[in-house]
XYZ file of C-alpha atoms in Angstrom:
431
model
C 0.000 0.000 0.000
C 1.283 3.424 -0.955
C 0.650 6.204 1.611
C 1.219 9.821 0.686
C 0.763 13.211 2.293
C -0.684 16.126 0.317
C -1.000 19.795 1.262
C -3.145 22.391 -0.496
C -4.421 25.835 0.244
C -7.946 24.414 0.505
C -9.674 21.040 0.418
C -10.392 21.188 -3.311
C -6.744 21.746 -4.227
C -5.562 18.997 -1.875
C -8.071 16.511 -3.314
C -7.008 17.415 -6.821
C -3.429 16.547 -5.937
C -4.539 13.215 -4.469
C -6.475 12.314 -7.593
C -3.692 13.429 -9.888
C -1.046 11.318 -8.159
C -2.922 8.322 -6.695
C -5.904 8.171 -9.006
C -9.616 7.872 -8.347
C -9.258 4.690 -6.230
C -7.275 6.452 -3.501
C -8.568 6.198 0.076
C -8.575 9.275 2.319
C -7.155 8.245 5.673
C -7.219 11.620 7.452
C -7.479 15.355 6.905
C -6.695 18.347 9.073
C -5.991 22.022 8.907
C -2.348 23.112 8.902
C -0.547 26.366 8.475
C -1.136 27.565 4.981
C -3.979 25.205 4.074
C -5.258 21.632 4.448
C -3.296 18.400 4.856
C -4.660 15.087 3.533
C -3.150 11.655 4.107
C -4.220 9.234 1.357
C -3.348 5.682 0.426
C -3.577 3.497 -2.664
C -3.200 -0.280 -3.029
C -1.218 -0.073 -6.257
C 1.732 2.025 -7.186
C 0.320 4.955 -9.128
C 1.393 5.555 -12.647
C 2.846 9.066 -12.800
C 0.843 11.419 -14.945
C 2.287 14.409 -16.729
C 1.582 17.689 -15.032
C -1.262 19.550 -16.722
C -0.319 22.594 -18.668
C -1.422 25.883 -17.208
C -4.272 27.252 -19.309
C -3.591 30.530 -21.004
C -5.852 33.416 -20.369
C -8.505 33.574 -23.063
C -11.772 35.302 -23.671
C -14.812 33.505 -22.212
C -16.449 31.160 -24.702
C -20.114 30.179 -24.818
C -20.592 26.403 -24.609
C -22.033 24.842 -27.741
C -24.855 22.308 -27.891
C -22.377 19.549 -28.627
C -20.348 20.444 -25.536
C -23.429 20.512 -23.336
C -24.560 17.018 -24.332
C -21.027 15.667 -24.308
C -20.869 14.998 -28.039
C -18.300 16.163 -30.568
C -20.788 15.968 -33.414
C -22.743 18.695 -35.217
C -23.970 21.732 -33.307
C -27.127 22.665 -35.189
C -30.522 21.112 -34.536
C -30.888 19.993 -38.171
C -27.540 18.200 -38.107
C -28.314 16.664 -34.721
C -31.630 15.242 -35.968
C -30.083 13.932 -39.170
C -27.339 12.231 -37.182
C -29.927 10.613 -34.867
C -31.985 9.363 -37.812
C -28.894 7.843 -39.446
C -27.980 6.088 -36.176
C -31.641 5.177 -35.282
C -31.296 6.950 -31.969
C -34.324 8.546 -30.313
C -33.532 12.075 -29.145
C -33.765 12.929 -25.481
C -37.208 14.355 -24.585
C -35.784 17.550 -23.090
C -34.493 18.852 -26.446
C -37.425 20.396 -28.303
C -37.423 22.585 -31.372
C -37.713 26.301 -30.517
C -40.827 28.060 -31.749
C -38.932 30.988 -33.308
C -36.334 30.815 -36.095
C -36.389 27.011 -36.018
C -35.151 25.197 -39.125
C -37.902 23.291 -40.874
C -37.715 19.546 -40.349
C -37.992 17.738 -43.650
C -39.584 14.408 -44.406
C -36.182 12.804 -44.082
C -36.588 12.604 -40.280
C -40.112 11.325 -39.451
C -39.013 9.125 -36.561
C -37.283 11.983 -34.765
C -40.267 14.293 -34.954
C -42.584 11.671 -33.467
C -40.392 11.134 -30.415
C -39.646 14.757 -29.564
C -42.389 14.630 -26.848
C -41.924 11.660 -24.524
C -44.976 9.845 -23.114
C -44.777 8.985 -19.388
C -44.595 5.264 -18.767
C -46.614 3.314 -16.179
C -43.582 3.171 -13.889
C -43.261 6.959 -14.082
C -46.926 7.362 -13.142
C -46.504 4.957 -10.218
C -43.498 6.902 -8.949
C -45.415 10.172 -9.207
C -48.351 8.637 -7.316
C -45.994 7.410 -4.584
C -44.427 10.860 -4.291
C -47.859 12.479 -4.004
C -48.878 9.962 -1.334
C -45.706 10.619 0.659
C -46.223 14.389 0.394
C -49.830 13.999 1.566
C -48.706 11.890 4.546
C -46.026 14.425 5.386
C -48.588 17.217 5.251
C -50.900 15.354 7.636
C -48.032 14.806 10.071
C -47.091 18.489 9.924
C -50.702 19.575 10.444
C -50.960 17.224 13.424
C -47.773 18.668 14.920
C -48.894 22.254 14.324
C -52.284 21.562 15.901
C -50.528 19.973 18.851
C -48.356 23.059 19.279
C -51.428 25.304 19.090
C -53.220 23.159 21.677
C -50.213 23.358 23.991
C -50.087 27.113 23.572
C -53.809 27.403 24.326
C -53.449 25.148 27.367
C -50.677 27.333 28.745
C -52.672 30.508 28.102
C -56.055 29.201 29.321
C -55.554 26.019 31.353
C -59.116 26.044 32.757
C -60.615 26.312 29.271
C -58.520 23.434 27.971
C -59.387 21.276 30.963
C -63.155 21.650 30.508
C -62.935 21.201 26.730
C -61.326 17.850 27.424
C -63.959 16.994 30.029
C -66.831 17.744 27.674
C -65.337 15.833 24.725
C -64.776 12.839 27.008
C -68.397 13.181 28.100
C -69.365 12.753 24.445
C -70.084 16.291 23.286
C -68.984 17.451 19.862
C -65.680 19.360 19.992
C -67.128 22.481 18.399
C -69.965 22.557 20.952
C -67.483 22.065 23.804
C -65.309 24.932 22.532
C -68.352 27.175 22.180
C -69.501 26.531 25.743
C -66.055 26.922 27.278
C -65.628 30.230 25.450
C -68.095 31.806 27.900
C -65.959 30.997 30.949
C -64.545 33.806 33.048
C -60.944 33.471 34.186
C -61.650 34.309 37.840
C -63.998 31.328 38.300
C -63.012 28.398 40.444
C -63.134 24.906 38.985
C -66.417 24.043 40.749
C -68.043 27.329 39.754
C -66.936 26.868 36.143
C -68.276 23.298 35.985
C -71.730 24.276 37.313
C -71.802 27.294 34.998
C -71.004 25.168 31.946
C -73.620 22.540 32.819
C -76.207 25.300 33.084
C -75.181 26.631 29.679
C -75.483 23.146 28.214
C -78.984 22.670 29.632
C -80.007 26.017 28.137
C -78.821 24.858 24.711
C -80.866 21.629 24.928
C -84.459 22.378 23.999
C -87.180 20.268 25.608
C -90.896 20.706 24.983
C -91.515 20.982 28.699
C -95.015 19.511 28.657
C -96.711 16.205 27.984
C -97.413 17.094 24.357
C -98.828 13.749 23.250
C -101.212 13.580 26.191
C -103.074 16.541 24.666
C -104.228 14.298 21.825
C -103.739 14.110 18.074
C -102.155 11.812 15.501
C -98.530 10.847 16.138
C -96.135 8.633 14.191
C -92.952 7.217 15.689
C -90.011 6.634 13.358
C -86.430 5.544 13.844
C -83.866 2.826 13.128
C -84.430 -0.755 14.082
C -84.042 -1.582 17.756
C -84.767 1.889 19.133
C -87.910 0.725 20.962
C -90.691 2.231 18.826
C -93.346 -0.427 19.522
C -92.670 -0.407 23.270
C -92.795 3.397 23.334
C -96.144 3.373 21.496
C -97.498 0.901 24.082
C -96.269 3.043 26.982
C -97.883 6.216 25.629
C -101.118 4.394 24.785
C -101.344 2.886 28.272
C -100.576 6.226 29.874
C -103.299 7.976 27.853
C -105.795 5.165 28.493
C -105.274 5.502 32.233
C -106.174 9.187 32.014
C -108.944 9.305 29.375
C -110.019 5.692 28.806
C -108.921 2.961 26.419
C -111.760 3.724 23.993
C -110.091 7.061 23.227
C -106.934 5.387 21.878
C -106.342 3.928 18.419
C -103.189 2.121 17.315
C -101.976 1.654 13.718
C -98.935 -0.195 12.450
C -97.444 0.287 8.978
C -94.697 -2.253 9.698
C -95.290 -4.905 7.029
C -91.645 -6.032 6.974
C -90.893 -7.351 10.438
C -92.196 -10.800 11.345
C -95.033 -10.676 13.906
C -94.889 -6.868 14.078
C -98.687 -6.567 14.013
C -99.104 -9.381 16.527
C -96.753 -7.669 18.986
C -98.673 -4.380 18.825
C -101.977 -6.267 18.941
C -100.880 -7.969 22.172
C -100.185 -4.573 23.767
C -103.541 -3.268 22.463
C -105.376 -6.229 23.987
C -103.740 -5.621 27.376
C -104.551 -1.902 27.246
C -108.063 -2.492 25.871
C -107.785 -0.339 22.744
C -108.218 -1.038 19.009
C -105.407 -1.684 16.522
C -105.276 -1.682 12.708
C -102.716 -2.551 10.043
C -101.864 -0.430 6.971
C -99.539 -1.533 4.172
C -99.627 1.643 2.066
C -100.711 5.261 2.075
C -104.309 4.474 1.058
C -104.779 1.911 3.821
C -103.251 4.366 6.302
C -105.765 7.015 5.239
C -108.601 4.520 5.649
C -107.434 3.542 9.151
C -107.140 7.187 10.171
C -110.661 7.808 8.909
C -112.014 4.900 10.962
C -110.248 6.250 14.082
C -111.329 9.872 13.512
C -113.445 9.865 16.693
C -110.480 8.829 18.897
C -108.645 11.511 20.843
C -105.248 9.865 20.374
C -103.966 7.861 17.385
C -100.453 6.385 17.548
C -98.725 5.024 14.436
C -95.973 2.436 14.777
C -93.526 2.200 11.856
C -90.980 -0.311 10.636
C -87.431 0.023 11.839
C -84.954 0.552 9.010
C -81.286 1.430 9.079
C -80.540 4.968 8.000
C -79.024 3.601 4.752
C -81.884 1.250 3.867
C -83.668 2.238 0.635
C -87.018 1.025 2.057
C -86.870 3.880 4.543
C -87.674 6.361 1.762
C -90.838 4.450 0.837
C -92.025 4.445 4.415
C -91.417 8.165 4.836
C -93.303 8.808 1.590
C -96.247 6.850 2.996
C -96.418 9.228 5.958
C -96.143 12.242 3.639
C -98.922 11.105 1.288
C -101.513 10.541 3.970
C -103.404 13.803 3.727
C -106.585 13.011 5.660
C -105.015 14.020 8.995
C -102.108 16.036 10.343
C -99.461 13.563 11.471
C -96.900 14.698 14.038
C -93.678 12.747 13.551
C -91.354 11.894 16.427
C -87.899 10.389 15.946
C -86.627 7.817 18.454
C -82.897 8.005 19.218
C -81.145 5.287 21.182
C -79.109 7.008 23.884
C -76.294 4.448 23.717
C -75.644 4.948 19.976
C -72.461 6.574 18.671
C -72.638 10.260 17.809
C -71.826 9.631 14.132
C -74.712 7.146 13.884
C -77.057 9.594 15.589
C -76.066 12.429 13.269
C -76.585 10.297 10.156
C -79.952 9.100 11.470
C -81.081 12.682 12.048
C -79.973 13.685 8.557
C -81.970 10.865 6.934
C -85.187 11.253 8.929
C -85.325 15.024 8.581
C -86.687 14.402 5.076
C -90.038 14.527 6.839
C -91.138 17.210 9.264
C -90.109 16.213 12.792
C -91.880 17.741 15.775
C -89.495 16.269 18.312
C -87.418 13.298 19.373
C -87.481 10.712 22.149
C -84.373 9.447 23.913
C -84.734 5.705 24.539
C -82.890 3.094 26.592
C -81.252 5.510 29.024
C -80.921 2.602 31.427
C -78.524 0.854 28.999
C -76.076 3.672 28.239
C -72.800 4.774 29.833
C -72.891 8.276 28.391
C -75.555 10.810 27.421
C -73.256 13.375 25.866
C -73.484 11.927 22.342
C -77.274 11.994 22.071
C -77.518 15.415 23.741
C -74.916 16.843 21.370
C -76.696 15.378 18.317
C -80.076 16.828 19.352
C -78.534 20.266 19.938
C -76.775 20.219 16.570
C -80.040 19.240 14.800
C -82.035 21.816 16.827
C -84.599 19.125 17.534
C -86.560 19.377 20.793
C -86.631 16.383 23.132
C -90.130 15.293 24.157
C -89.748 12.078 26.179
C -87.161 9.748 27.633
C -87.532 6.025 28.305
C -85.441 4.155 30.845
C -86.824 0.624 31.077
C -89.283 -1.964 29.741
C -92.141 -1.432 32.200
C -95.382 -0.234 30.591
C -96.307 2.555 31.166
C -94.038 3.479 34.061
C -90.701 3.818 32.238
C -91.495 6.861 30.089
C -91.180 10.470 31.264
C -91.410 13.979 29.878
C -87.958 15.285 29.021
C -86.355 17.949 31.215
C -83.144 19.627 30.045
C -81.660 20.162 33.511
C -82.319 16.577 34.548
C -80.834 15.216 31.317
C -77.656 17.282 31.684
C -77.374 16.364 35.351
C -77.736 12.677 34.428
C -75.060 13.102 31.763
C -72.688 14.621 34.330
C -73.366 11.826 36.829
C -72.760 9.141 34.207
C -69.529 10.829 33.189
C -68.213 10.927 36.743
C -69.309 7.367 37.368
C -67.617 6.045 34.245
C -64.819 8.617 33.951
C -62.164 5.904 34.109
C -63.861 4.061 31.238
C -63.743 7.257 29.152
C -60.057 7.784 29.886
C -58.938 4.205 29.130
C -58.678 4.643 25.304
C -56.435 7.690 25.751
C -54.279 5.860 28.269
C -53.868 2.897 25.887
C -53.034 5.255 23.031
C -50.310 6.849 25.153
C -48.730 3.432 25.707
C -49.344 3.095 29.451
């Protein structure tokens, strides 16, 4: 191995000396600054062949590089000659060299292949690479947005720690983030934690609209709609039994338009037999009109409907049936299961608002761990809450809705199951 020491005024000059004497295969062993420049110690496995020292270039006027020099070719410099050379050698020109629009020499018929390939078409591999680059840039943008939002949240927490704390409490309770931020925005900085919590719960109860009276007990025609499993038939039975206790069973008429579910009519008929009232079945809008006409002397008529998912196409037909029945004014009430996810509740509200809704009923409160989701959905839809149900007993487990009681129940459930709410965040943090 040949080891040499080279000194130059800078790193570039020293490396040039290494390459000139030891060649391109030389290995740099060390470098350091010394008086007057840079010292490099390099080694080479083979004895270098001495090269003649390059002649010092004479001073000359600057020269503009030609096309041949740019592409590394010693051939012709004009575009015409370049194309003719490529045609003679059957070489496709590089896509970046295109004929200028002004003062360009005309390309004759002698070079058809060259003119066709002047504009390159991207290949499938090129498109895949571009798609991958776009995907990586999109992922990077999402990461940056997440980091920026995190920094903004940290800044807000330092500036308003009480606000950030209660925003987190409300979102864990199940409220929508925008609603939580809106409520917390009314906080005053001098409030204690207890005062702020009671103040925010009062604000939340003011935002939740409840009808405040036993609306259905005043009489009329009411239809109950909602997804499957929300407890429509049981709710109809509870309201019918409650009205029959007050005004008599002969003042109640029940109608079902559920022709899809097995034994749907039989189930409602069983409740009607226990209560002592009449029940009819309607499969379409005409039959519904006929049933309403037959019950026109009754003070209260309750219509039970089939339970469809919010994405079921049959839901539209059922809603149209309620719209087309023009012999009586039907008041529609939407049943919302309190234990459902907020996204499901919001989609359900969006689908059933195709018909006019007079209110909603929160069902199965005895089965849920949180009330924040259903309260938030009702506030966002600006739909008043009429009743709540909290059990299977007929007619005991149905009550008129009260905003303060609902919010207080939501707060109690949150405190009772606060650890359950925090567990997903703890798992996400890796504890």
